[in-house]
CSV table of C-alpha atoms in Angstrom, one decimal:
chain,number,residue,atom,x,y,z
K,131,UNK,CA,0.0,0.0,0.0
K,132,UNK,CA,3.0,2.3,0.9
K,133,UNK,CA,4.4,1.3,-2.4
K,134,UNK,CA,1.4,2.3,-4.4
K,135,UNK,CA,1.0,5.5,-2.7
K,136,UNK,CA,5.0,5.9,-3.7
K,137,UNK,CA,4.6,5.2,-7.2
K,138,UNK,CA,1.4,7.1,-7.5
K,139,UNK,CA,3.1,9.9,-6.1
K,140,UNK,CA,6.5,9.7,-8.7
K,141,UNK,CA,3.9,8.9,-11.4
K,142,UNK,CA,1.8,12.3,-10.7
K,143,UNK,CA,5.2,14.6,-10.2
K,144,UNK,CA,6.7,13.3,-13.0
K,145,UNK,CA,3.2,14.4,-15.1
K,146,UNK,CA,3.5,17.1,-14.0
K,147,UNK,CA,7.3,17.7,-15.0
K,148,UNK,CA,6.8,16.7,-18.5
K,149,UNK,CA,3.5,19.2,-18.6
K,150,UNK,CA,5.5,22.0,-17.3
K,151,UNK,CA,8.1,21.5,-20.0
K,152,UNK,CA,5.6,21.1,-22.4
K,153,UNK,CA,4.3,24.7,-21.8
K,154,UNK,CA,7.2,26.1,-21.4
K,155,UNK,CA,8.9,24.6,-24.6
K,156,UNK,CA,5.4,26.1,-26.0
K,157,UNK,CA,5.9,29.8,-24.7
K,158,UNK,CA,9.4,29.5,-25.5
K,159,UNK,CA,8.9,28.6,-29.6
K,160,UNK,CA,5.8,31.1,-29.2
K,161,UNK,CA,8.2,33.6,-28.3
K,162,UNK,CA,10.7,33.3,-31.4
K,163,UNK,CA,10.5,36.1,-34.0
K,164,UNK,CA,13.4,37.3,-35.9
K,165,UNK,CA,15.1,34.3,-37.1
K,166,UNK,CA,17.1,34.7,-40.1
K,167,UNK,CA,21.2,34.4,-40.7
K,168,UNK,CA,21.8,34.6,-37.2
K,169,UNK,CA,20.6,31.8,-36.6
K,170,UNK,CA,22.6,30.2,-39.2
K,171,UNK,CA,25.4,31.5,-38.5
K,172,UNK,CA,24.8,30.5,-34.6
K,173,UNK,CA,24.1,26.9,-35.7
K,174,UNK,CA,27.1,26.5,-38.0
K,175,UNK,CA,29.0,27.7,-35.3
K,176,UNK,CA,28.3,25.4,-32.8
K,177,UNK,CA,28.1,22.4,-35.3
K,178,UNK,CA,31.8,22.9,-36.0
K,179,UNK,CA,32.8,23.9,-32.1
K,180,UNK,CA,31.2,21.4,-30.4
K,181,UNK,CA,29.4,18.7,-32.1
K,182,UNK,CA,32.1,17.9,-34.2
K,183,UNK,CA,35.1,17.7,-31.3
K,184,UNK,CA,32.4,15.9,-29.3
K,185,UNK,CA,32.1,13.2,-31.7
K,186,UNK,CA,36.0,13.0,-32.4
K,187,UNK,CA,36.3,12.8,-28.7
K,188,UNK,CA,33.9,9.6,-28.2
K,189,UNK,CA,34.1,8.2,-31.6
K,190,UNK,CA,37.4,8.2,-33.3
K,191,UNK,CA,39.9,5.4,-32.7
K,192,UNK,CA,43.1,7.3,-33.2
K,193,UNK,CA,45.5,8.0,-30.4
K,194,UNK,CA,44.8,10.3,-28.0
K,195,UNK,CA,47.1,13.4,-29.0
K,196,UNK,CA,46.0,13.0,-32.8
K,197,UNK,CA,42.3,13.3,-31.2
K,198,UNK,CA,42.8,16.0,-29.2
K,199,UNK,CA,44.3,17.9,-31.8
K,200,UNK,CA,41.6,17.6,-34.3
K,201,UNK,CA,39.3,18.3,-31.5
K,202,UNK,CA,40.9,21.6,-30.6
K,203,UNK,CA,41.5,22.2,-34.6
K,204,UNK,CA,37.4,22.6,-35.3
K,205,UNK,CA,36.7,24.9,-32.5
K,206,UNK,CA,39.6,27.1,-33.7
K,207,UNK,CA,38.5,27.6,-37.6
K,208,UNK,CA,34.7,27.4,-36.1
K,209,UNK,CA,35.4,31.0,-34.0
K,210,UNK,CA,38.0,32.1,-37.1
K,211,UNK,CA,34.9,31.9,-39.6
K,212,UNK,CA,32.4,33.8,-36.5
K,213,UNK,CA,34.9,36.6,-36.0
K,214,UNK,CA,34.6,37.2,-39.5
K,215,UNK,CA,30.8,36.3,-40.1
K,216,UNK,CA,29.7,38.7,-37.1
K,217,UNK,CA,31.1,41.5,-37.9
K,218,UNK,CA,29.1,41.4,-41.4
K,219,UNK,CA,25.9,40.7,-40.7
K,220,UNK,CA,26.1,43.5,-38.2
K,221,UNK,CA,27.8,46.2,-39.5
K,222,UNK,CA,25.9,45.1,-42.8
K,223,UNK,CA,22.8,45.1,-40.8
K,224,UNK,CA,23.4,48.5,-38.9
K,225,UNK,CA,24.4,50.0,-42.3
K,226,UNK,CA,20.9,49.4,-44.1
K,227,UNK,CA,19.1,50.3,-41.3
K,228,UNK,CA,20.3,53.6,-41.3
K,229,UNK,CA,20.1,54.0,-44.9
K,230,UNK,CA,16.5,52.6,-44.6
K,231,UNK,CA,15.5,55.4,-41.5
K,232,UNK,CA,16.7,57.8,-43.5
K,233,UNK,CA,14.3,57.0,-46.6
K,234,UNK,CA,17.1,56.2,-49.1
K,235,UNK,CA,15.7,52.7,-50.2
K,236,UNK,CA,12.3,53.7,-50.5
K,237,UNK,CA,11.3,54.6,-54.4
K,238,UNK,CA,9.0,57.4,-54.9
K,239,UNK,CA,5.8,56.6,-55.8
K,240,UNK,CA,5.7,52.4,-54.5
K,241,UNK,CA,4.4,52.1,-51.0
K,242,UNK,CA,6.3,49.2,-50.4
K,243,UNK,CA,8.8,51.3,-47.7
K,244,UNK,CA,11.7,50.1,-46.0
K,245,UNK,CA,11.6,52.9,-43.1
K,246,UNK,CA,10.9,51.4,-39.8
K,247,UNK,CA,11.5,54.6,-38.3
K,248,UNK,CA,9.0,56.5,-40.1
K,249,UNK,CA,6.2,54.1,-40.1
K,250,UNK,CA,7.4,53.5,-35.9
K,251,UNK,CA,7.0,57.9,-35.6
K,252,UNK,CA,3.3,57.2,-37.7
K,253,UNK,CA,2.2,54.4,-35.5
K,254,UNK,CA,3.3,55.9,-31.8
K,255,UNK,CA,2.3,59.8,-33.0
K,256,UNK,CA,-1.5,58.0,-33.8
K,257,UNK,CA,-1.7,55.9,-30.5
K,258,UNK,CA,-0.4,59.5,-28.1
K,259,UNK,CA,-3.5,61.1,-30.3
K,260,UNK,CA,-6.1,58.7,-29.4
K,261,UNK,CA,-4.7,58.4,-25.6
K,262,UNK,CA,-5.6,61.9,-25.3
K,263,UNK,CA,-9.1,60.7,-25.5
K,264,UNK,CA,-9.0,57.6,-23.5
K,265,UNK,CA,-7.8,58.1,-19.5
K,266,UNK,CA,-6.6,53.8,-19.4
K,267,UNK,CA,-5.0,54.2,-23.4
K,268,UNK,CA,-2.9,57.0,-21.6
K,269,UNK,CA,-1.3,55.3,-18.7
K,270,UNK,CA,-1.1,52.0,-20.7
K,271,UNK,CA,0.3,53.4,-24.0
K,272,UNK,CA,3.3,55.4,-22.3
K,273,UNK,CA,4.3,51.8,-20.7
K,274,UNK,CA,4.2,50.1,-23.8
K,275,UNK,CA,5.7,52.8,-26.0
K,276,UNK,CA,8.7,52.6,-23.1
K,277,UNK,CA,8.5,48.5,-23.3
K,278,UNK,CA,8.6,49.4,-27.3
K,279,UNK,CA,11.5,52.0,-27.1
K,280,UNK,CA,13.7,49.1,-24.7
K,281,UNK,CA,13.0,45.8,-26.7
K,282,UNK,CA,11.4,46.7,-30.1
K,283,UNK,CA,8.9,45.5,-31.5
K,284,UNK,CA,8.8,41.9,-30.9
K,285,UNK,CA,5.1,39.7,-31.1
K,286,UNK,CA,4.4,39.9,-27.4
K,287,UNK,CA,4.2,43.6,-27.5
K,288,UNK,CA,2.2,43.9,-30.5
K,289,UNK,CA,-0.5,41.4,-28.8
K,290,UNK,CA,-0.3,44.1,-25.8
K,291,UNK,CA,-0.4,46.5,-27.7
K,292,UNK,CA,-3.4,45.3,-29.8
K,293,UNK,CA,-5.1,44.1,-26.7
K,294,UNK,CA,-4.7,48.1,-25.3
K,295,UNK,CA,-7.0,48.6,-28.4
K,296,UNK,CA,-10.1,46.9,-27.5
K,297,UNK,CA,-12.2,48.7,-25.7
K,298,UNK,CA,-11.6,51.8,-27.7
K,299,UNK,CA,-14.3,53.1,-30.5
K,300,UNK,CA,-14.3,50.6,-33.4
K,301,UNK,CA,-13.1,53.6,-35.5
K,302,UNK,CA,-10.2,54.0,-33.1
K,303,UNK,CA,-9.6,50.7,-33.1
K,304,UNK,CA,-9.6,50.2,-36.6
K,305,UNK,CA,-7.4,52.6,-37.2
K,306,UNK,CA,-4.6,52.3,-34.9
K,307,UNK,CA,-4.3,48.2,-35.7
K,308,UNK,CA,-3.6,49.3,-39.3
K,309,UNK,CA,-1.0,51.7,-38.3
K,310,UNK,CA,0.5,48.7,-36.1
K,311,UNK,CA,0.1,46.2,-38.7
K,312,UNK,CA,2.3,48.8,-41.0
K,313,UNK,CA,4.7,49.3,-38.7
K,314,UNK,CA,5.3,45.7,-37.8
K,315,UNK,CA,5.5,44.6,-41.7
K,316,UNK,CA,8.2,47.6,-42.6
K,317,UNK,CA,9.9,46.2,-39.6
K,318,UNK,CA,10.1,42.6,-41.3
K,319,UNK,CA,10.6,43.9,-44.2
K,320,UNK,CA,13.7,45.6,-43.3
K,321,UNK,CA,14.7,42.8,-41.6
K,322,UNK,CA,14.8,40.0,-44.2
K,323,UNK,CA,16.0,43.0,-46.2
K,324,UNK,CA,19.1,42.8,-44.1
K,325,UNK,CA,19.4,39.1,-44.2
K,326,UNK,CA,19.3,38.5,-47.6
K,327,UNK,CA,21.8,41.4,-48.4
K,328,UNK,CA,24.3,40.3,-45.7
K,329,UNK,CA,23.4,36.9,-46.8
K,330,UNK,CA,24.8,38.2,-50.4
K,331,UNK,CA,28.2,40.0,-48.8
K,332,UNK,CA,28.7,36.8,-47.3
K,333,UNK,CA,29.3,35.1,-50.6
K,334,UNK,CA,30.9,37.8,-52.4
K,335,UNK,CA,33.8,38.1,-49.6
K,336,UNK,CA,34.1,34.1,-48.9
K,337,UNK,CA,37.0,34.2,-51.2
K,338,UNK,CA,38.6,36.6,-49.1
K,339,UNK,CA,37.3,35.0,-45.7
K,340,UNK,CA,38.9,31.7,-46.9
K,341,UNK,CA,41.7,33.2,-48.0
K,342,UNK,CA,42.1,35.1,-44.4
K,343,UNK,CA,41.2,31.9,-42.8
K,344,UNK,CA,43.9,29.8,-44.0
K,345,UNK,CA,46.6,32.9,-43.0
K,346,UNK,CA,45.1,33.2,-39.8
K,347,UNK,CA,44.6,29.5,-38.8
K,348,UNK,CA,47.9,28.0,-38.6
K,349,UNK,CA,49.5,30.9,-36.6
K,350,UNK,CA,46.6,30.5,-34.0
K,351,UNK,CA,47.4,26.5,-34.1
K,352,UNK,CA,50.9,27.0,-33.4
K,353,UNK,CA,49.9,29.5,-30.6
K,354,UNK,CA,48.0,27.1,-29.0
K,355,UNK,CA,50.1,24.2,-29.4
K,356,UNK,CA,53.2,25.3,-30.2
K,357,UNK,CA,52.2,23.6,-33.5
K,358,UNK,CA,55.2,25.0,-36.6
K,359,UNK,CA,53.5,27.1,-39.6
K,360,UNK,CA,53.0,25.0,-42.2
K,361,UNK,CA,54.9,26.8,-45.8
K,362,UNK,CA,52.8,29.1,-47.8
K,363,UNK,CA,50.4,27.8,-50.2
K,364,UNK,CA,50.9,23.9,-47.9
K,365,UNK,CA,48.4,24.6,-45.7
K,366,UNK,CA,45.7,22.0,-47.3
K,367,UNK,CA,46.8,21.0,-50.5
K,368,UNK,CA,49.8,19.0,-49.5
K,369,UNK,CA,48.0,16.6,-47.7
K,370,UNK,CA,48.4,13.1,-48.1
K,371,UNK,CA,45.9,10.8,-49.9
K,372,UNK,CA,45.3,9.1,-46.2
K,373,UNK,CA,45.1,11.8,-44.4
K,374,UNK,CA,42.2,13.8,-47.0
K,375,UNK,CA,40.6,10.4,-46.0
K,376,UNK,CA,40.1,11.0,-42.3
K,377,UNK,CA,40.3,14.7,-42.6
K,378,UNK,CA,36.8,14.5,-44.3
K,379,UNK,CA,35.5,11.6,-42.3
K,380,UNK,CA,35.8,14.3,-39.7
K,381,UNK,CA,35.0,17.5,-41.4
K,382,UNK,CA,38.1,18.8,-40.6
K,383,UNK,CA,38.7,20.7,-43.9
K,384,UNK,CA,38.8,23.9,-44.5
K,385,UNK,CA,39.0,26.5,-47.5
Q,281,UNK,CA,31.8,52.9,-52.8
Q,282,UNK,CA,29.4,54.1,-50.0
Q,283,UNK,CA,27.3,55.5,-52.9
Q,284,UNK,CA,27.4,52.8,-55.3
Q,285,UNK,CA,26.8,50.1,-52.6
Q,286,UNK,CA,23.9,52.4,-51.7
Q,287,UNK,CA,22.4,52.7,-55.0
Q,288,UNK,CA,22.9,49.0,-55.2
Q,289,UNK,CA,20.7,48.1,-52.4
Q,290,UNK,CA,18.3,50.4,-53.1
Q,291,UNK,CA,18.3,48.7,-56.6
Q,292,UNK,CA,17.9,45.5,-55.2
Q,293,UNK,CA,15.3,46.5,-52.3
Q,294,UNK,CA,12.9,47.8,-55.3
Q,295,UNK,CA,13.5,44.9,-57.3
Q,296,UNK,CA,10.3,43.3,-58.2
Q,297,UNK,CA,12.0,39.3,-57.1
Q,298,UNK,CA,13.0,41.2,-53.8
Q,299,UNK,CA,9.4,42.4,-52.9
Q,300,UNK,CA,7.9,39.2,-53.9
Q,301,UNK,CA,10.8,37.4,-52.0
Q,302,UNK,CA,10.4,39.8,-48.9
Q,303,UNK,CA,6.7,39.4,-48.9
Q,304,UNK,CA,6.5,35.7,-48.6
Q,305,UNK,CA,9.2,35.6,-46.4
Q,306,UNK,CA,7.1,37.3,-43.6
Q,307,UNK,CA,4.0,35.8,-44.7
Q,308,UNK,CA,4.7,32.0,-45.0
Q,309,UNK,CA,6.8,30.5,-42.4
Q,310,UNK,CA,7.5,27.6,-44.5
Q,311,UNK,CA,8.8,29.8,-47.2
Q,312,UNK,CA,11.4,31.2,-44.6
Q,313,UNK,CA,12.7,28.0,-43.5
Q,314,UNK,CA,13.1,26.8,-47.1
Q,315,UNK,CA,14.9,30.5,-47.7
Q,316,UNK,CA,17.5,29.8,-44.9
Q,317,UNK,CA,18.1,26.4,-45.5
Q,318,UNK,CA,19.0,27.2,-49.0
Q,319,UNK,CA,21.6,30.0,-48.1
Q,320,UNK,CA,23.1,27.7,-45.8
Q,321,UNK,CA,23.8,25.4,-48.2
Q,322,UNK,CA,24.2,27.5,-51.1
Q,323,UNK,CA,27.1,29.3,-48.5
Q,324,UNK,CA,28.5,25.7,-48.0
Q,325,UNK,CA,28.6,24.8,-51.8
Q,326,UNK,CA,30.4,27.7,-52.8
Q,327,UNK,CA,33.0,26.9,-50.5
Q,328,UNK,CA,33.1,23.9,-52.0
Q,329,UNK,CA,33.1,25.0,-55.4
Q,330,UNK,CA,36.0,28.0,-54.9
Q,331,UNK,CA,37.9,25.1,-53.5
Q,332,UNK,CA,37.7,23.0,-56.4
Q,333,UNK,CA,38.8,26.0,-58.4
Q,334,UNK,CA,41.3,26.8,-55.7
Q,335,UNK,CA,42.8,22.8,-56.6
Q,336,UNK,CA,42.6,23.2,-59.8
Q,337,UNK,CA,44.2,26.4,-60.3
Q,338,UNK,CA,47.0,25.1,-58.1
Q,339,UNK,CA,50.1,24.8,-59.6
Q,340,UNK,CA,52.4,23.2,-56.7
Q,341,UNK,CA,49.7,20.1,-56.2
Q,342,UNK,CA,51.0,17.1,-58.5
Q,343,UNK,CA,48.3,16.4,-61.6
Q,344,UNK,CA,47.4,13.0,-60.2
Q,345,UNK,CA,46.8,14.3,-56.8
Q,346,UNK,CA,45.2,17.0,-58.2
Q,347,UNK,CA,42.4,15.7,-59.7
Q,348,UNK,CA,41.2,13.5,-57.2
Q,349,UNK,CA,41.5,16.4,-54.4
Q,350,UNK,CA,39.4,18.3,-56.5
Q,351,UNK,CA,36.7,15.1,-57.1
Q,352,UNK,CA,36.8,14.5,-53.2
Q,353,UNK,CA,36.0,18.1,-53.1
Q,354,UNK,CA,33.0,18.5,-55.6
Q,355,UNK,CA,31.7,14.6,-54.1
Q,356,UNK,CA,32.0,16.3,-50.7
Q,357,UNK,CA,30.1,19.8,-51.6
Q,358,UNK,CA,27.2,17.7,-53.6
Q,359,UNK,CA,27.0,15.8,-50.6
Q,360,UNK,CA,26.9,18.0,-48.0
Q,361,UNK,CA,24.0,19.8,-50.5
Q,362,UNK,CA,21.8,16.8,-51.0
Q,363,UNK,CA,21.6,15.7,-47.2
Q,364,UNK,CA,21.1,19.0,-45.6
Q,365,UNK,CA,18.2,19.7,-48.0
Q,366,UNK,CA,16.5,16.3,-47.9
Q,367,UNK,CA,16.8,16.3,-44.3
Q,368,UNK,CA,15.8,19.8,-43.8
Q,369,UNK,CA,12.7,19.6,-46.2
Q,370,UNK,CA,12.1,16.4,-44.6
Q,371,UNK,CA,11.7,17.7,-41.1
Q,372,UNK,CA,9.8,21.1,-42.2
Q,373,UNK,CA,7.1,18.8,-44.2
Q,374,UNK,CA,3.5,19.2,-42.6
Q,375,UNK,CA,3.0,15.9,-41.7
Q,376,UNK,CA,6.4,15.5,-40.2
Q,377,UNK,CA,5.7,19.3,-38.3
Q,378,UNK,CA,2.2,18.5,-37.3
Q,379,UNK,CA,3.0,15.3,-35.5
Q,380,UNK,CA,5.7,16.6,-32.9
Q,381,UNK,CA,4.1,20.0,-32.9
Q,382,UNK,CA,0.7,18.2,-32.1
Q,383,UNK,CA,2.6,16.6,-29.1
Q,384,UNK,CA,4.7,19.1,-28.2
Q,385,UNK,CA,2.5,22.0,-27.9
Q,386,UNK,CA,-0.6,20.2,-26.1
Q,387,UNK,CA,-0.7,22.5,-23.5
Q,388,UNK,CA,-0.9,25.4,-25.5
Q,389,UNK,CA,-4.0,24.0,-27.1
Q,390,UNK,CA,-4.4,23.1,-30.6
Q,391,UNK,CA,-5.5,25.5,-33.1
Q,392,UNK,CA,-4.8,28.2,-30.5
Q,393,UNK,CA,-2.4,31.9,-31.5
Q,394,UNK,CA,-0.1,30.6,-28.9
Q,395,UNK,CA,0.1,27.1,-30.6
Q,396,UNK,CA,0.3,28.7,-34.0
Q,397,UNK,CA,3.1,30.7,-33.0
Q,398,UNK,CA,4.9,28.1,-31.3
Q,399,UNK,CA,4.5,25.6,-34.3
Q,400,UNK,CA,6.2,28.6,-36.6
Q,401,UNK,CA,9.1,29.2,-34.2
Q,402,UNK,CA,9.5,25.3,-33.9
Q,403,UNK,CA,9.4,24.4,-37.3
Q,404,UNK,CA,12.0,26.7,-38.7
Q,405,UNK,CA,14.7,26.3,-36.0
Q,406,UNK,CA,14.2,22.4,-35.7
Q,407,UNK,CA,14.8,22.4,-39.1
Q,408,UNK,CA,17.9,24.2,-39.6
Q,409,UNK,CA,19.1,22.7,-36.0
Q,410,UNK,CA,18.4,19.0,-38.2
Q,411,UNK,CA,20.2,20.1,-41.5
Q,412,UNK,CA,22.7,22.4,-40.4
Q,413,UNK,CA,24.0,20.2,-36.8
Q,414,UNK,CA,22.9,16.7,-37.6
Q,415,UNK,CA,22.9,16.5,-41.1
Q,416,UNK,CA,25.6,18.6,-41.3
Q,417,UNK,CA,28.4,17.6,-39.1
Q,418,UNK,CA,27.2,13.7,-38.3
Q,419,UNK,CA,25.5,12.3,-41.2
Q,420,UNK,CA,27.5,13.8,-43.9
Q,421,UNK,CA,30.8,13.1,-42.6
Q,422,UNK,CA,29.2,9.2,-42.0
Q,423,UNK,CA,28.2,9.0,-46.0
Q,424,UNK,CA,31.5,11.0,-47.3
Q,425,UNK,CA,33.9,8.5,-45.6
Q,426,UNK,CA,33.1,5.7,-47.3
Q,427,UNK,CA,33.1,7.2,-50.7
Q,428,UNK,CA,36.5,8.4,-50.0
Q,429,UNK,CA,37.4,5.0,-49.2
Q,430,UNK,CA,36.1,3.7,-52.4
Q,431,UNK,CA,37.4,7.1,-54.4
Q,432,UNK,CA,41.1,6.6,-53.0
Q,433,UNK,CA,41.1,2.7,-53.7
Q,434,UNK,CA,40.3,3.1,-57.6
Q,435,UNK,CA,42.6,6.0,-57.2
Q,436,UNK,CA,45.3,3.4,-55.9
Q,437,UNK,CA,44.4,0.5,-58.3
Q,438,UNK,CA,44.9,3.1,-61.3
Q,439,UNK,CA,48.0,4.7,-59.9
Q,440,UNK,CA,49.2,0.9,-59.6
Q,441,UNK,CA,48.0,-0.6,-63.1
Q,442,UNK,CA,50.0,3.2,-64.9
C-alpha cells in the first residue's frame, strides 16, 4: 500500500514535470521572432565547435594526442569563420538600417517602404493622439511605448499593444491596428532586407574569408600548441591521400 | 563605394524578385525555412566549389593528386548539399511538423495563437538545428567516408596498373 502511494506519487510529479516542459517549450517557440542568418550563422557555429570535437572525442579510434588535436582544430577555424561572419551581418545590418530610417531605399511613388523609423513615428504619434481621448490608453500606451523603445517590436508587445486597443471606439480601433500592422510589416521587411543582403556579402567576400582563414589559422594552431606554420600555399593542399581520408570523415577541412 | 553600394541596395530592395521574395518571407513561415536552409547550403557549396577552383588552379599540387583532391572536393560539396536539403525539407514537411508540434504543444491548445506561433518558431529552428548540426556535421561526414574510401582505392588500383 505504501508502495502504491509511492509510485502514485512519482507517477503524478513526473506528469507534471513533463506538462511544465511542455508549456514552457510552448511559450518558448511562441516567443521566437526574428530568425534569419543569425541563426545560421549560430548553428554553423556550434556544429563545428562542439558537435564535431564531441564526436572526435567519443568516436574516433586514433590515439589520443592525434584526437585531441583535431578536436581543438574545429573549434579554432569554427570561431575564425564567427569573428569574420559577425562582424558582417552586423555592421551590414546596422548599415541598411540607417540608410532605410533615412528614406534612401524607399522609391518614390511604391508604397512598399523600408523605413521602420517612419512608419514607428506614424504608429506611436497616432496611438499618443487617441490616448488623449481615453484616460486607461494613456497610462497604458506610455508603458508600452517605453516597453517598445527598450525591446522593439517583438510579437508579445504587438499582442499588448493590440489588446490596449479593445475597448476603444471601433473607429479608433480600426485605425490604430492598421498603423500597427504597417509598422510591424516595414519592420520585417527591413529585416529580411538585411538578411538576404548580408546573406549576399557573405558570398561575395568568402574568397577573401577563406583566404584570411587559411593565414590566420595556422599561426593560431601554433599559438596554442606550439604547433610550426605549415609553408605558404601547404596549408591544405599538401596533404596526403590518407590523411584527405580522415580529414573529411571528420569534417576537418577547411577552405 | 558608399554611394554605389547604396544605390545597389536600393536597386535590389525595389527589385520586383525582392518584394515578392520579402513578402513571402514574412507571410509563410514555410517559405522562410526553405529560404535559410537554401543559403546555408548555397554558402556551404560555394566553399566547396571555390575550393575546387582553388585545386585546380594550383600549380604546386601534383596532376594525379590533383584531380582526385578536386573530385573529393566536388563529391563532398554535392553531398553535403543533397543531405542537408533532404533532411531539412524532410523535417519542415507538414506531416512530419504536425505530429511533434501536435505533441509538443498540447498545452498550448491546438489550433490556438499561442500554438500557431509556437509551431512557426518550432518548425523553422528544428529544421535548420536538423540540417545544419545533424545532417551537417554527423551524417554527412558518416556518407563522405566511405566514398573516399572507395574514391582513393580506384585512385590506388589506377595509380598501380599506370
Amino acid at each position: 500500500m505504501r508502495i502504491n502511494k509511492q509510485n502514485n506519487l512519482n507517477f503524478s510529479s513526473n506528469a507534471s514535470l513533463i506538462k511544465n516542459f511542455k508549456r514552457a517549450a510552448g511559450e518558448g517557440f511562441a516567443k521566437i521572432d526574428d530568425i534569419g542568418e543569425g541563426v545560421n550563422i549560430t548553428l554553423d557555429f556550434l556544429g563545428k565547435a562542439v558537435l564535431v570535437p564531441a564526436t572526435i572525442m567519443l568516436v574516433s579510434k586514433e590515439e589520443k594526442e592525434k584526437k585531441e588535436y583535431s578536436a581543438l582544430k574545429n573549434p579554432v577555424a569554427a570561431t575564425l569563420q564567427l569573428l569574420m561572419e559577425v562582424p558582417i551581418l552586423m555592421y551590414g545590418s546596422k548599415l541598411i538600417e540607417k540608410l532605410a530610417n533615412k528614406g534612401k531605399l524607399d522609391k518614390e511613388g511604391s508604397n512598399f517602404s523600408y523605413n521602420e523609423k517612419a512608419a514607428k513615428e506614424g504608429f506611436t504619434t497616432a496611438l499618443q493622439e487617441a490616448a488623449k481621448k481615453d484616460e486607461t490608453l494613456k497610462t497604458k500606451s506610455v508603458e508600452l511605448i517605453e516597453r517598445l523603445n527598450k525591446k522593439g517590436l517583438n510579437s508579445n508587445l504587438k499582442d499588448a499593444f493590440q489588446d490596449s486597443f479593445e475597448k476603444l471606439p471601433e473607429e479608433t480601433s480600426k485605425a490604430l491596428k492598421k498603423s500597427l500592422e504597417n509598422y510591424d510589416t516595414t519592420h520585417k521587411r527591413l529585416y529580411h532586407l538585411q538578411n538576404r543582403v548580408c546573406f549576399v556579402a557573405a558570398i561575395v567576400l568568402t574568397p577573401l574569408l577563406c583566404a584570411a582563414e587559411d593565414f590566420l589559422f595556422p599561426k593560431v594552431m601554433k599559438l596554442l600548441k606550439g604547433e610550426k606554420t605549415p609553408p605558404k600555399g601547404q596549408s591544405r593542399v599538401q596533404i596526403s591521400l590518407q590523411n584527405f581520408k580522415s580529414q573529411v570523415a571528420k569534417g576537418d577541412l577547411k577552405c | 563605394m558608399l554611394k554605389i553600394a547604396e544605390q545597389n541596395i536600393k536597386n535590389l530592395a525595389n527589385s520586383t524578385f525582392a518584394k515578392k521574395h520579402i513578402t513571402k518571407c514574412i507571410e509563410n513561415p514555410k517559405f522562410l525555412t526553405a529560404t535559410l536552409l537554401a543559403t546555408s547550403v548555397s554558402k556551404d557549396v560555394f566553399a566547396y566549389a571555390l575550393r575546387v577552383h582553388n585545386t585546380v588552379k594550383n600549380k604546386e599540387i601534383p596532376e594525379d593528386k590533383k584531380s582526385f583532391v578536386a573530385k573529393m572536393d566536388a563529391i563532398t560539396g554535392v553531398t553535403t548539399a543533397v543531405v542537408q536539403l533532404s533532411t531539412g525539407f524532410m523535417l519542415a514537411s507538414d506531416k512530419v511538423q504536425k505530429n511533434i508540434c501536435k505533441h509538443l504543444f498540447s498545452e498550448l491548445g491546438e489550433g490556438t495563437k499561442k500554438f500557431k506561433q509556437a509551431s512557426k518558431g518550432f518548425s523553422v529552428v528544428s529544421t535548420l538545428v536538423g540540417a545544419t548540426l545533424f545532417a551537417k556535421r554527423i551524417i554527412v561526414p558518416l556518407i563522405s567516408s566511405p566514398i573516399a574510401s572507395y574514391l582513393e582505392h580506384k585512385h590506388n588500383q589506377k595509380g598501380n596498373s599506370n
